[in-house]
Short mmCIF file of C-alpha atoms in Angstrom, two decimals:
data_model
loop_
_atom_site.label_atom_id
_atom_site.label_comp_id
_atom_site.label_asym_id
_atom_site.label_seq_id
_atom_site.Cartn_x
_atom_site.Cartn_y
_atom_site.Cartn_z
CA GLN A 402 12.24 -14.56 -5.87
CA LEU A 403 8.83 -16.22 -6.05
CA TYR A 404 10.01 -18.21 -9.05
CA GLN A 405 13.12 -19.34 -7.17
CA LEU A 406 11.01 -20.39 -4.16
CA ARG A 407 8.67 -22.35 -6.40
CA GLY A 408 11.67 -24.08 -7.98
CA ARG A 409 12.89 -25.32 -4.58
CA VAL A 410 9.70 -27.30 -3.99
CA GLY A 411 9.99 -30.98 -4.96
CA ARG A 412 13.19 -32.83 -5.81
CA SER A 413 14.04 -36.01 -7.71
CA ASP A 414 11.33 -38.60 -7.08
CA ARG A 415 9.46 -36.46 -4.55
CA LYS A 416 6.52 -34.68 -6.11
CA ALA A 417 5.42 -31.50 -4.37
CA TYR A 418 3.29 -28.41 -4.95
CA ALA A 419 3.86 -24.71 -4.25
CA TYR A 420 0.94 -22.50 -3.29
CA LEU A 421 1.56 -18.76 -3.45
CA PHE A 422 -1.00 -16.54 -1.72
CA TYR A 423 -1.60 -12.81 -1.42
CA PRO A 424 -4.11 -10.96 0.83
CA LYS A 425 -7.64 -11.29 -0.48
CA ASN A 426 -8.74 -7.74 0.26
CA ARG A 427 -5.57 -5.99 -0.87
CA ALA A 428 -5.39 -4.60 -4.40
CA LEU A 429 -2.29 -5.57 -6.35
CA SER A 430 -0.30 -2.95 -8.19
CA GLU A 431 0.05 -3.05 -11.95
CA ILE A 432 3.67 -4.24 -11.71
CA ALA A 433 2.69 -7.01 -9.27
CA MET A 434 -0.04 -8.23 -11.61
CA LYS A 435 2.42 -8.31 -14.51
CA ARG A 436 5.00 -10.26 -12.52
CA LEU A 437 2.45 -12.81 -11.30
CA GLN A 438 1.20 -13.20 -14.86
CA VAL A 439 4.74 -13.91 -16.08
CA ILE A 440 5.26 -16.56 -13.39
CA SER A 441 1.93 -18.10 -14.33
CA ASP A 442 2.75 -18.12 -18.06
CA PHE A 443 6.23 -19.65 -17.82
CA THR A 444 5.96 -22.96 -16.00
CA GLU A 445 8.14 -25.29 -18.07
CA LEU A 446 11.60 -26.43 -16.96
CA GLY A 447 14.34 -23.87 -17.57
CA SER A 448 12.05 -20.82 -17.65
CA GLY A 449 14.26 -18.83 -15.28
CA PHE A 450 16.03 -16.94 -18.04
CA LYS A 451 12.78 -16.07 -19.80
CA ILE A 452 11.29 -14.82 -16.54
CA ALA A 453 14.40 -12.73 -15.85
CA MET A 454 14.12 -11.15 -19.31
CA LYS A 455 10.43 -10.39 -18.82
CA ASP A 456 11.18 -8.90 -15.41
CA MET A 457 13.73 -6.59 -17.01
CA GLU A 458 11.11 -5.53 -19.55
CA ILE A 459 8.76 -4.66 -16.69
CA ARG A 460 11.17 -2.77 -14.44
CA GLY A 461 13.92 -1.57 -16.81
CA ALA A 462 17.46 -2.93 -17.04
CA GLY A 463 21.15 -2.19 -17.56
CA ASN A 464 23.51 0.08 -15.62
CA LEU A 465 22.38 3.44 -16.95
CA LEU A 466 19.03 1.75 -16.45
CA GLY A 467 20.17 -0.09 -13.32
CA ARG A 468 19.33 0.01 -9.63
CA ASP A 469 19.32 3.78 -9.28
CA GLN A 470 17.48 4.39 -12.58
CA SER A 471 15.19 1.39 -13.09
CA GLY A 472 12.26 3.05 -11.33
CA ASP A 473 12.32 5.95 -13.79
CA VAL A 474 12.53 3.55 -16.70
CA TYR A 475 9.56 1.53 -15.44
CA SER A 476 7.44 4.60 -14.87
CA VAL A 477 7.52 5.58 -18.54
CA GLY A 478 8.56 2.37 -20.32
CA PHE A 479 11.90 1.59 -21.93
CA ASP A 480 11.13 3.04 -25.38
CA MET A 481 9.68 6.23 -23.93
CA TYR A 482 12.65 6.58 -21.55
CA LEU A 483 15.04 6.52 -24.52
CA ARG A 484 12.92 9.09 -26.36
CA LEU A 485 12.84 11.39 -23.33
CA LEU A 486 16.59 11.00 -22.89
CA ASN A 487 17.17 11.75 -26.58
CA ASP A 488 14.93 14.83 -26.44
CA ALA A 489 16.74 16.13 -23.36
CA VAL A 490 20.18 15.61 -24.93
CA ASN A 491 19.11 17.27 -28.19
CA ALA A 492 17.66 20.24 -26.30
CA ARG A 493 20.94 20.74 -24.42
CA MET A 494 23.04 20.28 -27.56
CA ALA A 495 20.94 22.76 -29.53
CA ASN A 496 20.87 25.13 -26.55
CA LYS A 497 17.40 26.24 -27.54
CA GLY A 498 15.91 25.92 -24.09
CA GLU A 499 13.10 23.59 -25.12
CA ASP A 500 10.90 22.35 -22.32
CA ILE A 501 11.77 18.93 -21.04
CA PRO A 502 8.75 16.61 -21.20
CA GLN A 503 6.76 16.37 -17.98
CA ASN A 504 7.56 13.56 -15.57
CA GLU A 505 5.30 10.54 -15.41
CA VAL A 506 2.34 10.76 -13.04
CA LEU A 507 2.65 8.64 -9.89
CA MET A 508 -0.55 6.58 -9.73
CA GLU A 509 -1.37 4.33 -6.79
CA LEU A 510 -4.99 3.26 -7.17
CA GLU A 511 -6.63 0.39 -5.32
CA TYR A 512 -7.48 -1.47 -8.50
CA THR A 513 -5.68 -2.54 -11.60
CA GLY A 514 -6.39 -4.19 -14.89
CA TYR A 515 -4.81 -7.13 -16.63
CA ILE A 516 -5.13 -9.23 -19.77
CA PRO A 517 -6.93 -12.52 -19.01
CA ASP A 518 -5.89 -15.77 -20.70
CA SER A 519 -9.38 -16.11 -22.13
CA TYR A 520 -8.83 -12.92 -24.15
CA VAL A 521 -5.20 -13.28 -25.27
CA HIS A 522 -3.59 -16.72 -25.10
CA SER A 523 0.01 -16.02 -26.12
CA PRO A 524 2.28 -14.75 -23.29
CA GLN A 525 4.49 -12.96 -25.80
CA THR A 526 1.51 -11.20 -27.35
CA LYS A 527 0.35 -10.17 -23.87
CA MET A 528 3.69 -8.59 -23.08
CA GLU A 529 3.59 -6.69 -26.37
CA ILE A 530 0.11 -5.38 -25.55
CA TYR A 531 1.15 -4.38 -22.01
CA LYS A 532 4.10 -2.48 -23.49
CA LYS A 533 1.89 -0.80 -26.09
CA ILE A 534 -0.66 0.29 -23.46
CA ALA A 535 2.09 1.60 -21.17
CA ALA A 536 3.46 3.74 -24.02
CA ILE A 537 0.13 5.51 -24.71
CA GLU A 538 0.55 9.30 -24.49
CA THR A 539 -2.41 10.80 -26.32
CA LYS A 540 -6.09 10.04 -26.75
CA ASP A 541 -5.49 9.32 -30.42
CA GLU A 542 -3.00 6.60 -29.46
CA LEU A 543 -5.50 5.31 -26.90
CA TYR A 544 -8.23 4.99 -29.53
CA GLN A 545 -5.78 3.27 -31.91
CA VAL A 546 -4.89 0.65 -29.31
CA TYR A 547 -8.56 0.19 -28.40
CA ASN A 548 -9.55 -0.35 -32.04
CA GLU A 549 -6.61 -2.68 -32.63
CA LEU A 550 -7.51 -4.88 -29.65
CA GLU A 551 -11.16 -5.04 -30.62
CA ASP A 552 -10.25 -5.84 -34.22
CA ARG A 553 -7.73 -8.57 -33.32
CA PHE A 554 -9.31 -10.22 -30.29
CA GLY A 555 -12.97 -9.20 -30.25
CA GLN A 556 -15.01 -7.48 -27.55
CA ILE A 557 -12.72 -6.05 -24.88
CA PRO A 558 -13.35 -7.43 -21.34
CA ASP A 559 -13.62 -5.15 -18.27
CA GLU A 560 -10.14 -6.15 -17.03
CA VAL A 561 -8.52 -4.83 -20.22
CA LEU A 562 -10.83 -1.81 -20.34
CA SER A 563 -9.53 -0.94 -16.88
CA LEU A 564 -5.96 -0.95 -18.21
CA LEU A 565 -6.98 1.38 -21.03
CA THR A 566 -8.84 3.64 -18.63
CA LEU A 567 -5.72 3.90 -16.46
CA SER A 568 -3.91 5.20 -19.54
CA GLU A 569 -6.72 7.70 -20.14
CA ILE A 570 -6.53 8.89 -16.53
CA ARG A 571 -2.76 9.31 -16.90
CA ILE A 572 -3.24 11.44 -20.04
CA ILE A 573 -5.73 13.67 -18.22
CA CYS A 574 -3.42 13.97 -15.20
CA LYS A 575 -0.57 15.16 -17.41
CA SER A 576 -2.74 17.83 -19.02
CA LEU A 577 -3.76 19.03 -15.53
CA TYR A 578 -0.18 18.95 -14.16
CA ILE A 579 -1.16 16.35 -11.57
CA SER A 580 1.93 14.83 -9.95
CA THR A 581 0.33 12.09 -7.85
CA LEU A 582 -2.96 10.21 -7.77
CA LYS A 583 -3.21 8.02 -4.69
CA GLU A 584 -6.14 6.05 -3.34
CA LYS A 585 -6.59 4.78 0.20
CA ASN A 586 -9.71 3.46 1.86
CA GLY A 587 -12.01 4.71 -0.88
CA MET A 588 -10.52 8.21 -1.02
CA VAL A 589 -8.39 9.43 -3.95
CA GLN A 590 -5.82 12.16 -3.29
CA VAL A 591 -5.18 14.32 -6.35
CA GLU A 592 -2.04 16.43 -5.94
CA PHE A 593 -1.32 19.20 -8.47
CA SER A 594 2.29 20.15 -9.19
CA ASN A 595 1.26 23.41 -10.92
CA VAL A 596 -2.06 24.89 -9.84
CA SER A 597 -1.72 27.95 -12.12
CA HIS A 598 -2.94 25.80 -15.03
CA ILE A 599 -6.14 24.81 -13.23
CA SER A 600 -9.39 26.78 -13.42
CA ILE A 601 -10.46 27.70 -9.89
CA ASP A 602 -14.02 28.18 -11.12
CA ARG A 603 -14.12 24.61 -12.42
CA ILE A 604 -12.78 23.22 -9.15
CA LEU A 605 -15.36 25.15 -7.13
CA ARG A 606 -18.14 24.04 -9.48
CA LEU A 607 -16.96 20.41 -9.26
CA ILE A 608 -16.99 20.58 -5.45
CA LYS A 609 -20.44 22.20 -5.41
CA GLU A 610 -21.96 19.65 -7.79
CA ASN A 611 -20.52 16.74 -5.79
CA THR A 612 -21.19 17.92 -2.25
CA GLY A 613 -19.47 15.71 0.32
CA ARG A 614 -17.74 13.49 -2.25
CA ILE A 615 -15.20 16.00 -3.58
CA LYS A 616 -13.40 18.59 -1.48
CA LEU A 617 -10.10 20.39 -1.00
CA ASP A 618 -7.57 19.15 1.55
CA ALA A 619 -7.55 21.55 4.49
CA THR A 620 -3.81 21.05 5.06
CA LYS A 621 -2.66 21.08 1.42
CA PRO A 622 -4.15 23.74 -0.89
CA ASN A 623 -2.83 21.93 -3.99
CA MET A 624 -4.60 18.68 -3.18
CA LEU A 625 -8.12 17.63 -4.13
CA LEU A 626 -9.88 14.72 -2.40
CA ILE A 627 -12.28 12.52 -4.36
CA GLN A 628 -14.35 9.94 -2.51
CA THR A 629 -14.91 6.80 -4.57
CA GLY A 630 -16.33 4.48 -1.92
CA LYS A 631 -17.01 0.89 -2.93
CA LEU A 632 -17.49 1.32 -6.63
CA SER A 633 -16.86 -1.57 -8.99
CA LEU A 634 -13.76 -1.65 -11.17
CA LYS A 635 -15.41 -0.13 -14.24
CA GLU A 636 -17.56 2.33 -12.28
CA LYS A 637 -14.54 3.66 -10.39
CA SER A 638 -12.40 4.15 -13.47
CA ASP A 639 -15.25 5.86 -15.34
CA TYR A 640 -16.01 8.04 -12.31
CA LEU A 641 -12.43 9.26 -11.94
CA CYS A 642 -12.16 9.93 -15.66
CA GLU A 643 -15.37 11.95 -15.65
CA LYS A 644 -14.38 14.11 -12.67
CA LEU A 645 -10.83 14.79 -13.83
CA GLU A 646 -11.95 15.44 -17.41
CA PHE A 647 -14.27 18.14 -16.08
CA LEU A 648 -11.25 20.12 -14.87
CA VAL A 649 -9.59 20.18 -18.30
CA ASN A 650 -9.91 23.52 -20.03
CA LYS A 651 -12.16 23.08 -23.06
#
């Protein structure tokens, strides 16, 4: 829609400019950053089709992957969605009762990372990297992507490190059976879908060692509250990783 609006500005011999703004103090979601990056990358005449294709890559596409399914596809990525679907079908066909892989963690944090032009110039290469980062499932895969980026493009900037840290946080959340991780006004709500896998002793120790900054929600026993305050991008991601990692059974 933003691309269509931009295309309506200026006609024939009348030169015009389109300025698109978003609130200064509001953090953009990862999907919003990707869409703005695509609009920024494709500026030449006739880019509508390319933008539509990139948008489908970001949100998922098709009918099985259409309006009522695209959100699920986006949450795990197209390739991973097909793998999950294949695993589920095989499990039913074999009738072995294998566990269906855990759903993707819902993460709504007030910061996001992106790949700056100064680090990766090619829009196509950027999209490939975004896809690769979104498909990370294990720490081994995370280290592989990290080493690949550093080897191909040099020292990794904080914006890209933030993307990688989001993947690390997601991996930790899955191991802890965390269903949602939401941040609002400097407070992160950590909701567990299965508390039986969490060590109560570790939670109590974490609360004790971070008096006032980490506590249980009085109204929801399966929710932990972590105060982040006004930490910088890197400090916040490192802080969340450290605190969640502490809860993982060693």
